[in-house]
Tab-separated table of C-alpha atoms and ligand atoms in Angstrom:
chain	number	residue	atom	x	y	z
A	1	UNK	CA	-1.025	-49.197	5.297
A	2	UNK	CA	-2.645	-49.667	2.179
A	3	UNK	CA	-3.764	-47.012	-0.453
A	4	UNK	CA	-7.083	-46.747	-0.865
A	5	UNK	CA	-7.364	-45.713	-4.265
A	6	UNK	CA	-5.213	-43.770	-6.440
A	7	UNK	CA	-8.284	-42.356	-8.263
A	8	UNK	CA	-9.408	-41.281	-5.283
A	9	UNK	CA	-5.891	-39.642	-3.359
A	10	UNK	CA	-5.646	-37.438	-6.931
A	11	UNK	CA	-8.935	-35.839	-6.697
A	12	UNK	CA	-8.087	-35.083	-2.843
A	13	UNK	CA	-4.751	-33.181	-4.287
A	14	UNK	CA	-6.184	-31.603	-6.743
A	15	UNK	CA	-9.122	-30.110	-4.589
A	16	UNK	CA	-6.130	-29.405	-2.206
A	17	UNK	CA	-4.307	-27.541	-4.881
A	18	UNK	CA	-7.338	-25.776	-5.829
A	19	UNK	CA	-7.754	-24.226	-2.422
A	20	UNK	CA	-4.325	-23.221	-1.881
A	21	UNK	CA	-4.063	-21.370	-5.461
A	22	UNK	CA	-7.750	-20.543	-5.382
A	23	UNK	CA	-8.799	-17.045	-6.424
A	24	UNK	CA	-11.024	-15.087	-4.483
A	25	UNK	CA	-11.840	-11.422	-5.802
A	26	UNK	CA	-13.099	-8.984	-3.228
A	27	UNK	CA	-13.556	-5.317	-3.897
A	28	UNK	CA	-16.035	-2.500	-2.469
A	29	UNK	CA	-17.446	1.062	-2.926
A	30	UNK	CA	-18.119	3.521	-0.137
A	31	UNK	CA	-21.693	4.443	-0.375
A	32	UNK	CA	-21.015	7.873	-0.179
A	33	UNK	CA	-23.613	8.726	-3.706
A	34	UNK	CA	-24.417	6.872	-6.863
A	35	UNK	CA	-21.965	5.240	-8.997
A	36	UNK	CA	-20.551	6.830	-11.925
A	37	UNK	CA	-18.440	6.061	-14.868
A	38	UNK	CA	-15.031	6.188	-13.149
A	39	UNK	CA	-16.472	3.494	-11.071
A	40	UNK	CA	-17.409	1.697	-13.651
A	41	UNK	CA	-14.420	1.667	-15.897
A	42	UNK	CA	-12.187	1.267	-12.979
A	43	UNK	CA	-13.741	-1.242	-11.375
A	44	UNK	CA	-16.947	-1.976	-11.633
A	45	UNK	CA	-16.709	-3.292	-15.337
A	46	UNK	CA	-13.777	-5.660	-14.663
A	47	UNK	CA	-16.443	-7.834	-11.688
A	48	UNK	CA	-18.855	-8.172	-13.894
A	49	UNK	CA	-16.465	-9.818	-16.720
A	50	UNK	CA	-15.155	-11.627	-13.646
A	51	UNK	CA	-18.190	-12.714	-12.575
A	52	UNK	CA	-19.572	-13.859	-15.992
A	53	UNK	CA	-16.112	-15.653	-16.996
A	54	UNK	CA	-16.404	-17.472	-13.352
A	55	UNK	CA	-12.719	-18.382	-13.723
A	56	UNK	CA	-12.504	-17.876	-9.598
A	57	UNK	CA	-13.255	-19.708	-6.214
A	58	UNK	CA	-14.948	-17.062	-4.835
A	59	UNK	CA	-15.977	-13.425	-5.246
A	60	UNK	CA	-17.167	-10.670	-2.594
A	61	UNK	CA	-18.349	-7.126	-3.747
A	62	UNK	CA	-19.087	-4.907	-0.808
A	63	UNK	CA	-20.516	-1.886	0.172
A	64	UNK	CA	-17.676	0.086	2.591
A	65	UNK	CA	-20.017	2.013	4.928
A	66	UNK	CA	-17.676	1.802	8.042
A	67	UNK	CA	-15.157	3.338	5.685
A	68	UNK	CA	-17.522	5.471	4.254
A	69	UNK	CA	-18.197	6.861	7.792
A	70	UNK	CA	-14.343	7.818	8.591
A	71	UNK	CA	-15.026	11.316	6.848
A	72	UNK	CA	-18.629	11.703	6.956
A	73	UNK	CA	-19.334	11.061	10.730
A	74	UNK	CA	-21.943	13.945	10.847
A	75	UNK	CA	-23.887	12.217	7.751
A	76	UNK	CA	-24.670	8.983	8.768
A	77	UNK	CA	-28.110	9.411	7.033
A	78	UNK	CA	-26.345	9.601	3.732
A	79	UNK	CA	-24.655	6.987	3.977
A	80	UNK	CA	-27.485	4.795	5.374
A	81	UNK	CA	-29.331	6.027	2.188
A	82	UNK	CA	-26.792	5.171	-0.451
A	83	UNK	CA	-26.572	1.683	0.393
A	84	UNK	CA	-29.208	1.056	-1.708
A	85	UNK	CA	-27.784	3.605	-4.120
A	86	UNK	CA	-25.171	1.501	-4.646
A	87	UNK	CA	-26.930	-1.606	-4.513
A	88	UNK	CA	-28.991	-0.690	-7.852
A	89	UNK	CA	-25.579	0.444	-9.293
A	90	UNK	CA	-24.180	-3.185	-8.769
A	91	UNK	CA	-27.358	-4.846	-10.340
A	92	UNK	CA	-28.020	-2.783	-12.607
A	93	UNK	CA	-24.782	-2.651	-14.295
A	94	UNK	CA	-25.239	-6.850	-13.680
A	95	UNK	CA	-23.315	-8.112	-10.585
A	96	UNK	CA	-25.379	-11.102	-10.139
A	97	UNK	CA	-26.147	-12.377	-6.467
A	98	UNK	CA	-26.529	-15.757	-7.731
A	99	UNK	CA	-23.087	-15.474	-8.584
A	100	UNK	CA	-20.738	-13.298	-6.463
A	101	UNK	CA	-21.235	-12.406	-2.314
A	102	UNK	CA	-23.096	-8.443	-2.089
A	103	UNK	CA	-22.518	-7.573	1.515
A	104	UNK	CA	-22.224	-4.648	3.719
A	105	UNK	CA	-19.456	-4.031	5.471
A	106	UNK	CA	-20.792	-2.857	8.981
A	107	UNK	CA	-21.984	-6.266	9.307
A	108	UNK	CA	-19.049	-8.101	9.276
A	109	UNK	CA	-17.456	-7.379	13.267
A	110	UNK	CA	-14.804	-9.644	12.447
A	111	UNK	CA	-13.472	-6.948	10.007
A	112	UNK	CA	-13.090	-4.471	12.844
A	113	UNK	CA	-11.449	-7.304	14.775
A	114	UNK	CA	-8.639	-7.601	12.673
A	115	UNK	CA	-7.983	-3.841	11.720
A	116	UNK	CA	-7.285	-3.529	15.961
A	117	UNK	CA	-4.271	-6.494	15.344
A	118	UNK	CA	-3.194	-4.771	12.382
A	119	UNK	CA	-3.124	-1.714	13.899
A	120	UNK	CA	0.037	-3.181	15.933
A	121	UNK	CA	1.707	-4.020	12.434
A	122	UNK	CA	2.233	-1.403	10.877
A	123	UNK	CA	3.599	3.009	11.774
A	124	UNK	CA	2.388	5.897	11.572
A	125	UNK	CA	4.384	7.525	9.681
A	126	UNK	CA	3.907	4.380	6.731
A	127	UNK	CA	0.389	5.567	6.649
A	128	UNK	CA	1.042	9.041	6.490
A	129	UNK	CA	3.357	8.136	3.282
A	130	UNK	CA	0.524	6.952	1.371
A	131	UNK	CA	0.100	9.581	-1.701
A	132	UNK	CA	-3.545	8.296	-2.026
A	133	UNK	CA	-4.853	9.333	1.422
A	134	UNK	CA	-2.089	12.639	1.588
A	135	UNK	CA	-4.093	13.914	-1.384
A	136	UNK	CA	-7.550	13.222	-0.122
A	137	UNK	CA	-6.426	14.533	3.285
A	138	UNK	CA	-6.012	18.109	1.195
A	139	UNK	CA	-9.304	17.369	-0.628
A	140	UNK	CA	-10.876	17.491	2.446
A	141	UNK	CA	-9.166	20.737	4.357
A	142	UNK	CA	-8.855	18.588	7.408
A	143	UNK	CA	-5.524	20.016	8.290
A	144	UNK	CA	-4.772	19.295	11.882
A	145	UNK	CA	-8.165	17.530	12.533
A	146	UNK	CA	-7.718	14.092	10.596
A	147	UNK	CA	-10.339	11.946	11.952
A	148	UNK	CA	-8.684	9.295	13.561
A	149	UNK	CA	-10.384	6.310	11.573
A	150	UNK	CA	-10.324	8.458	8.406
A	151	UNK	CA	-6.262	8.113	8.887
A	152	UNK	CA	-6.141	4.238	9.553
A	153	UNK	CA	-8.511	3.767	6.704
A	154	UNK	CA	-5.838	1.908	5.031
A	155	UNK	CA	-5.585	-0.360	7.666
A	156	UNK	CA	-8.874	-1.809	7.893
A	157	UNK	CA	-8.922	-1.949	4.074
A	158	UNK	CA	-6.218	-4.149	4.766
A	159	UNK	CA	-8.421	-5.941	7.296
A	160	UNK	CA	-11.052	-5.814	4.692
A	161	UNK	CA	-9.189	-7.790	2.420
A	162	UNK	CA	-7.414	-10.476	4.325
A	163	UNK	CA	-10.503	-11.209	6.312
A	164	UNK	CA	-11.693	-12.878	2.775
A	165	UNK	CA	-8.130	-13.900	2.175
A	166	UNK	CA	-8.534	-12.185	-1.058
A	167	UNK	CA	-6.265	-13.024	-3.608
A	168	UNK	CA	-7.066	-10.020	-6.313
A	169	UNK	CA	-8.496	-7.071	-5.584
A	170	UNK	CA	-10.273	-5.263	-9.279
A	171	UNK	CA	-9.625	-1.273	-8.575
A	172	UNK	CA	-8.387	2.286	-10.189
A	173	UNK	CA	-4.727	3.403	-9.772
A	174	UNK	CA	-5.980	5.342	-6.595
A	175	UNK	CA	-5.932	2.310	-4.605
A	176	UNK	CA	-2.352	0.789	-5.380
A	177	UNK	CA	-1.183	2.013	-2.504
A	178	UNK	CA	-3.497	0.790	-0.049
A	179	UNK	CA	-2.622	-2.414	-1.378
A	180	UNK	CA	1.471	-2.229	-0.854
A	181	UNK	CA	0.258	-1.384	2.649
A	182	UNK	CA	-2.024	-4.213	2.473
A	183	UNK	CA	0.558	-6.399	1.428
A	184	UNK	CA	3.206	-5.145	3.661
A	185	UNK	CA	0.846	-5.853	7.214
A	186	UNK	CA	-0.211	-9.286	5.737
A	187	UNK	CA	3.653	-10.365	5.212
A	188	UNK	CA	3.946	-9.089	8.856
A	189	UNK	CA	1.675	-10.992	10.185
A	190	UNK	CA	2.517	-14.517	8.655
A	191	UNK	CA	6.230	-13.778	9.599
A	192	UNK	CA	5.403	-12.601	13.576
A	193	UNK	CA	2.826	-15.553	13.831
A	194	UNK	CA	1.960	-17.793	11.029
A	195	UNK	CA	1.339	-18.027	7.322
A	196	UNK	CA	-2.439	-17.789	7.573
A	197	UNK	CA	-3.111	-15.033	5.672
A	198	UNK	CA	-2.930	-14.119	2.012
A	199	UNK	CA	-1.063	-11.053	0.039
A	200	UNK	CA	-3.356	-9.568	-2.311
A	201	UNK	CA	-2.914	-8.061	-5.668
A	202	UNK	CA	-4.343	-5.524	-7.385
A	203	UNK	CA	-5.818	-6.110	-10.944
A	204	UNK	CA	-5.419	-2.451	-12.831
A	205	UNK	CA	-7.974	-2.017	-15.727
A	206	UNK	CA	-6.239	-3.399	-19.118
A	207	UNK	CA	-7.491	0.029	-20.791
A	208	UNK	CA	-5.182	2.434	-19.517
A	209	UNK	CA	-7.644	5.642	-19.673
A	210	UNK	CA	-9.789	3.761	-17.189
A	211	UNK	CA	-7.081	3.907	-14.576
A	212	UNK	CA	-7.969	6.970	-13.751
A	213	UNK	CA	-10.564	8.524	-15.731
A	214	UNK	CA	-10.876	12.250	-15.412
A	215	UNK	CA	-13.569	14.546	-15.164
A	216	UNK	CA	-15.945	16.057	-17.214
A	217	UNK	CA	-14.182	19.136	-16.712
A	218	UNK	CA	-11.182	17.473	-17.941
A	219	UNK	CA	-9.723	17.474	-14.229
A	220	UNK	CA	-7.468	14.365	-12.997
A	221	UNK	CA	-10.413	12.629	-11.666
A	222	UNK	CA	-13.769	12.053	-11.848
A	223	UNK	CA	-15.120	12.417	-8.486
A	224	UNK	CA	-18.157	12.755	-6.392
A	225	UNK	CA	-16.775	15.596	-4.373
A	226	UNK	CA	-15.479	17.795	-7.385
A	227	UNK	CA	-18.910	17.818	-9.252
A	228	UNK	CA	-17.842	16.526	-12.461
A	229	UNK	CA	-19.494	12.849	-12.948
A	230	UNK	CA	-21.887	10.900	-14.833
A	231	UNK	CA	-23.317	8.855	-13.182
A	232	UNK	CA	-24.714	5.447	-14.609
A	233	UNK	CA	-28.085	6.513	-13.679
A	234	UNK	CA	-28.625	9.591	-14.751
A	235	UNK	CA	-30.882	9.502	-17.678
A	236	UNK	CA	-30.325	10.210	-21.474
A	237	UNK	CA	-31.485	14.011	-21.471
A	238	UNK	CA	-28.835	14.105	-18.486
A	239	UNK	CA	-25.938	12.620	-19.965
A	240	UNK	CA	-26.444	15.115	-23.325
A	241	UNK	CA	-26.102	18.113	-21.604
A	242	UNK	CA	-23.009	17.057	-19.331
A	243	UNK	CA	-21.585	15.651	-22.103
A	244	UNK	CA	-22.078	18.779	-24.163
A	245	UNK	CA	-20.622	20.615	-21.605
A	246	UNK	CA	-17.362	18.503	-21.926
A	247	UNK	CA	-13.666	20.001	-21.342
A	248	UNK	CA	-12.267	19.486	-25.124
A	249	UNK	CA	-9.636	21.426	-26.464
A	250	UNK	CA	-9.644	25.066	-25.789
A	251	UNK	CA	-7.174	25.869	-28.714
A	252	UNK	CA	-9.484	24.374	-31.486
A	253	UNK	CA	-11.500	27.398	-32.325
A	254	UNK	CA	-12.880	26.455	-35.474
A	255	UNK	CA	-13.539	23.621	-37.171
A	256	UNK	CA	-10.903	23.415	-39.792
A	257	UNK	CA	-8.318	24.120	-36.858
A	258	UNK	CA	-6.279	21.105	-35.850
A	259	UNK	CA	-7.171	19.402	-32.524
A	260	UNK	CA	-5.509	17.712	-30.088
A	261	UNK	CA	-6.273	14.980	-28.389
A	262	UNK	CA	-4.622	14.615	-25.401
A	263	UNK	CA	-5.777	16.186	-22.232
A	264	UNK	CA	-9.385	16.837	-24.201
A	265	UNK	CA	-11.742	14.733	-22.174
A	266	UNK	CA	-13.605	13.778	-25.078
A	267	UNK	CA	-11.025	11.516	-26.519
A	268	UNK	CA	-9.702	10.271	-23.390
A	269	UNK	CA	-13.544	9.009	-22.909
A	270	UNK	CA	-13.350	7.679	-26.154
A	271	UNK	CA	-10.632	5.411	-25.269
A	272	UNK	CA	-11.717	3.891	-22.384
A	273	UNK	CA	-15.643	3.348	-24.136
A	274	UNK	CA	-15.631	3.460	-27.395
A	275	UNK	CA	-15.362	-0.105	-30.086
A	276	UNK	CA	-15.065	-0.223	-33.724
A	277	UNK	CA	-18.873	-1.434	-33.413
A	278	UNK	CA	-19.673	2.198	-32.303
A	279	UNK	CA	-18.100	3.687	-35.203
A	280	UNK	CA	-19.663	1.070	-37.398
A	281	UNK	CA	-23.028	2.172	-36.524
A	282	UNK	CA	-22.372	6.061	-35.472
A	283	UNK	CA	-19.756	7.286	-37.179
A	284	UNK	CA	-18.976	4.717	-40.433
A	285	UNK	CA	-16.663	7.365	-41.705
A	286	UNK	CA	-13.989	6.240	-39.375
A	287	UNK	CA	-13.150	2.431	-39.338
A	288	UNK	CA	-12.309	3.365	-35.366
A	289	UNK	CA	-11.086	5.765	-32.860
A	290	UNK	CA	-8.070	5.954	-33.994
A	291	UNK	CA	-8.734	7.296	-37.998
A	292	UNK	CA	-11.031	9.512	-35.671
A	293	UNK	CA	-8.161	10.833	-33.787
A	294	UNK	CA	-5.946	11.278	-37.053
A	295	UNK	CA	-8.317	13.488	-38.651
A	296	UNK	CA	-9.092	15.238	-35.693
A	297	UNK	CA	-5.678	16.423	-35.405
A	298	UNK	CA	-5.578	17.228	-39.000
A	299	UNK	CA	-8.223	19.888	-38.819
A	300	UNK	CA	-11.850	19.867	-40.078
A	301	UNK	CA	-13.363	17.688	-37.234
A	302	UNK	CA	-16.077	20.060	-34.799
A	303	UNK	CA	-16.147	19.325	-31.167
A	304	UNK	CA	-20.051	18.796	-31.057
A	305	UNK	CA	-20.175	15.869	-33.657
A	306	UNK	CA	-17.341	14.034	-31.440
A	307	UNK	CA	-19.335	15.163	-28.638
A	308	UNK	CA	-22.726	13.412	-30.535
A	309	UNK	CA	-20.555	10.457	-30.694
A	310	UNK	CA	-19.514	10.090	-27.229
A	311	UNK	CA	-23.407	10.178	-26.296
A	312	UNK	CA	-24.442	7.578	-28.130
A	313	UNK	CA	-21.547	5.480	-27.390
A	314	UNK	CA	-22.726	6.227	-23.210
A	315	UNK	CA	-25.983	6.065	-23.836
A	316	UNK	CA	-25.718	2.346	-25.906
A	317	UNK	CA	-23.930	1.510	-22.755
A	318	UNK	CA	-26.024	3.055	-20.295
A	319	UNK	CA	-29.283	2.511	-21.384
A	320	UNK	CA	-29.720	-1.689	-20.469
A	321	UNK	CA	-28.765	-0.517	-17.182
A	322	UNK	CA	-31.021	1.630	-16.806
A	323	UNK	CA	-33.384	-0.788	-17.781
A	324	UNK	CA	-32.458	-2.896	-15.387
A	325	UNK	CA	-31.909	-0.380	-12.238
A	326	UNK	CA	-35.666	0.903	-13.076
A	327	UNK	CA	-36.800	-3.435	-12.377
A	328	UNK	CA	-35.197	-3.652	-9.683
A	329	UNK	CA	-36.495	-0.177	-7.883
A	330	UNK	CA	-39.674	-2.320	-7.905
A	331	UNK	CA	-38.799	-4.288	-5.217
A	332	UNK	CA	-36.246	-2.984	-2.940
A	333	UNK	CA	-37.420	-5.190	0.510
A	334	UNK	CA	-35.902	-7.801	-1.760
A	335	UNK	CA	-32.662	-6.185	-2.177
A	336	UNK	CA	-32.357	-5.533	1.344
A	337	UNK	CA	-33.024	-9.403	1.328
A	338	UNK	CA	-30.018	-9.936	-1.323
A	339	UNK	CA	-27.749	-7.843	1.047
A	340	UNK	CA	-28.415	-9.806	4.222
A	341	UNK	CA	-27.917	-13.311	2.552
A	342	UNK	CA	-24.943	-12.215	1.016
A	343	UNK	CA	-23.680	-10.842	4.374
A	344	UNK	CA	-24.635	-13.953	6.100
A	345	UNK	CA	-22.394	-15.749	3.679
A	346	UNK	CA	-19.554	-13.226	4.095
A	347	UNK	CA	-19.898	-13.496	8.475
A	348	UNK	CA	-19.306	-16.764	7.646
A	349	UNK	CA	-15.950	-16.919	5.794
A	350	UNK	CA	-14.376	-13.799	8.199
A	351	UNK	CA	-15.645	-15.685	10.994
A	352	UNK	CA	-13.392	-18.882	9.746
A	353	UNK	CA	-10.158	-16.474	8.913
A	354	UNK	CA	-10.549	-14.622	12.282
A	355	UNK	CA	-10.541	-17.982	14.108
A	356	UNK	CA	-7.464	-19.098	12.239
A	357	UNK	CA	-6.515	-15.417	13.333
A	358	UNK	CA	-6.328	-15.750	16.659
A	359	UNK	CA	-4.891	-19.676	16.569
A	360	UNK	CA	-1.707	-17.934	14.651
A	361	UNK	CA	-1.507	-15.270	17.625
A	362	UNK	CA	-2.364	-17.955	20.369
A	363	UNK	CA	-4.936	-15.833	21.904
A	364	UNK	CA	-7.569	-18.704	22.186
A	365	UNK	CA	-7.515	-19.262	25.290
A	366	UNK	CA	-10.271	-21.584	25.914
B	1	ATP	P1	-15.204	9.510	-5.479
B	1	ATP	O1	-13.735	9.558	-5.830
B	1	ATP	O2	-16.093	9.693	-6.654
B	1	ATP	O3	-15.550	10.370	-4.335
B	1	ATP	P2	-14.866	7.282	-3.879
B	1	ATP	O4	-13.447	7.709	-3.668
B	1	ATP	O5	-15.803	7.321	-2.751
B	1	ATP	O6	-15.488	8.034	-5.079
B	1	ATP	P3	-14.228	4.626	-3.892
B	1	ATP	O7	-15.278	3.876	-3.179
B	1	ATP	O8	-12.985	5.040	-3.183
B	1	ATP	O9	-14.896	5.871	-4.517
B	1	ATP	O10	-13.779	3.878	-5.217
B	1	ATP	C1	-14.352	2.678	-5.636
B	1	ATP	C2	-13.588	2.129	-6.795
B	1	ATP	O11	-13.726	2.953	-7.936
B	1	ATP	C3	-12.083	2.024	-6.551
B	1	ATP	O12	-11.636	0.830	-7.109
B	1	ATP	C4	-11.509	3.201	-7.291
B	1	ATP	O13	-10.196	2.945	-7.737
B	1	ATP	C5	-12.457	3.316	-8.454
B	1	ATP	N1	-12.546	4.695	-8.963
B	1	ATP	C6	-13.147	5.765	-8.374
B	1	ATP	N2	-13.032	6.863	-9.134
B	1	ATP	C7	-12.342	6.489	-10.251
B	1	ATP	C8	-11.895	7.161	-11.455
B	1	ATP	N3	-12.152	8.442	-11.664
B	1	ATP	N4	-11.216	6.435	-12.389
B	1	ATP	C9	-10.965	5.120	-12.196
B	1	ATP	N5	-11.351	4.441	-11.111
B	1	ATP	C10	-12.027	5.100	-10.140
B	2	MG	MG1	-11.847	6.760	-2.864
């Protein structure tokens, strides 16, 4: 047989080649409150760069209320509510629907689908392992009476992924190890059946403050269950007092004492928001954070002009998303609207993975 055209056979390889290296980015929030900045720097920052570079085949940002549900099964009603919640989050801080897939997670049956085949692929004890869900087990006090799906919550975050077959997953250091497990019952699969399936990986934040980003109360982590967020709505009168309330350094008495600057909350938010534009037009003293941090140490720096610092550096970053949550609050039978087109579009691709799914396991019968 003859070629038909060279011209044409390299465009069909390199569309080929595109689709097997292709990057999809999927990652998701349980709608368990609003957002706040550990959120943001640990994920939530790096979509919307991703989004805006558009260096990717596909991207899917979801909204995990089935997982959401595994520890708050008396509270639906919360979680119905925060759906939205977190919908203004991801707009306001400028995930674009035009761009990237919103969806909701409960939609999507094919998700559940494949968590019940990868239940078969991977032990118990391998999920009881997982450091991640050991601590939030503790969290929690559920002792003896782990709720079954709140256990296996790795496992359909597993299904969660490879239903998209994501390729890189944006998230805080709290999730690497739901993605070794992740990887690990993907590898299974393509070796038991057939390569259908992709391993994910997880992209860390470059800064590494914002890998985990502590509390205001200078604990390990900001969290919505230990009280000690800000959350990227909460106004500007908000965000002063909760940052003036900030965990700093309880051996720096007085001013001309030197400080230190690890462990104080204040600095470690520094790092992971601060830019030399900040100090330009806050602080012009300092060239940038670090000078800041030398003289600190040195003595003579007070806590509450750092902590005047900090606030303007959140509330610069803050403020067009506030903006832009407050437009969107306008009209929220159109965000409902986003959310369904977006998990119309998601259906979709699951639907196509599941069906390649269940060719690999030869269960299509007819
Ligand atoms: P919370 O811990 O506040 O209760 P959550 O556990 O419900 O929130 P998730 O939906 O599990 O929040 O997390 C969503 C994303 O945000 C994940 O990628 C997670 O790594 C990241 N994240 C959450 N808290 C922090 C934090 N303090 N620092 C960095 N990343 C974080
Ligand atoms: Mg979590």
């Amino acid at each position: 047989k003859v070629k038909k055209s060279g011209r044409k056979d390299g465009a069909h390889l390199k569309k080929r080649i595109r689709i097997i290296m292709g990057k999809v980015i999927l990652t998701g929030d349980r709608p368990t409150g609003k957002l706040h900045l550990g959120h943001y720097v640990g994920s939530l920052r790096r979509r919307v760069e991703l989004q805006n570079m558009g260096d990717f085949d596909k991207m899917f940002v979801f909204m995990a209320d089935v997982q959401a549900l595994t520890d708050n099964a008396e509270n639906p009603e919360k979680i119905r509510q925060n759906i939205i919640e977190v919908a203004l989050d991801y707009l306001a801080a400028g995930l674009d629907p035009q761009k990237c897939t919103l969806f909701i997670q409960s939609q999507i049956s094919e998700i559940a689908e494949l968590t019940t085949f990868f239940m078969n692929l991977v032990s118990v004890s391998r999920v009881q392992r997982n450091p991640t869900v050991k601590t939030e087990i503790k969290m929690r006090n559920f002792e003896a009476n782990i709720p079954m799906g709140f256990f296996a919550y790795p496992v359909s975050q597993a299904a969660d992924i490879a239903a998209f077959k994501a390729t890189t997953v944006p998230a805080g250091e709290d999730q690497e190890p739901m993605l070794e497990v992740a990887r690990e019952i993907v590898r299974r699969f393509n070796t038991i059946y057939a390569p259908v399936l992709v391993e994910p990986n997880i992209m860390l934040p470059e800064n590494v403050t914002a890998r985990r980003l502590p509390g205001t109360d200078g604990k390990e982590k900001m969290s919505k269950s230990l009280g000690n967020c800000i959350y990227l709505s909460d106004d500007a009168d908000t965000v002063w007092s909760k940052v003036k309330g900030m965990y700093t350094d309880p051996t720096h008495l007085n001013v001309s004492d030197p400080g230190h600057v690890e462990g104080n909350a204040v600095f470690t938010y520094l790092d992971a928001f601060s830019t030399d534009q900040d100090f330009a037009d806050f602080w012009p003293e300092f060239a940038n954070l670090d000078e800041l941090k030398g003289a600190y140490t040195a003595g003579g720096i007070g806590d509450m002009k750092c902590k005047k610092l900090l606030n303007n550096v959140l509330n610069r970053m803050l403020e067009p998303m506030r903006a832009r949550r407050h437009e969107f609050e306008q009209d929220i039978p159109e965000i409902y609207q986003i959310l369904k087109r977006g998990s119309d579009v998601a259906r979709e691709t699951a639907a196509q993975t599941l069906s390649e799914v269940k060719a690999a396991m030869q269960i299509n019968y007819f």
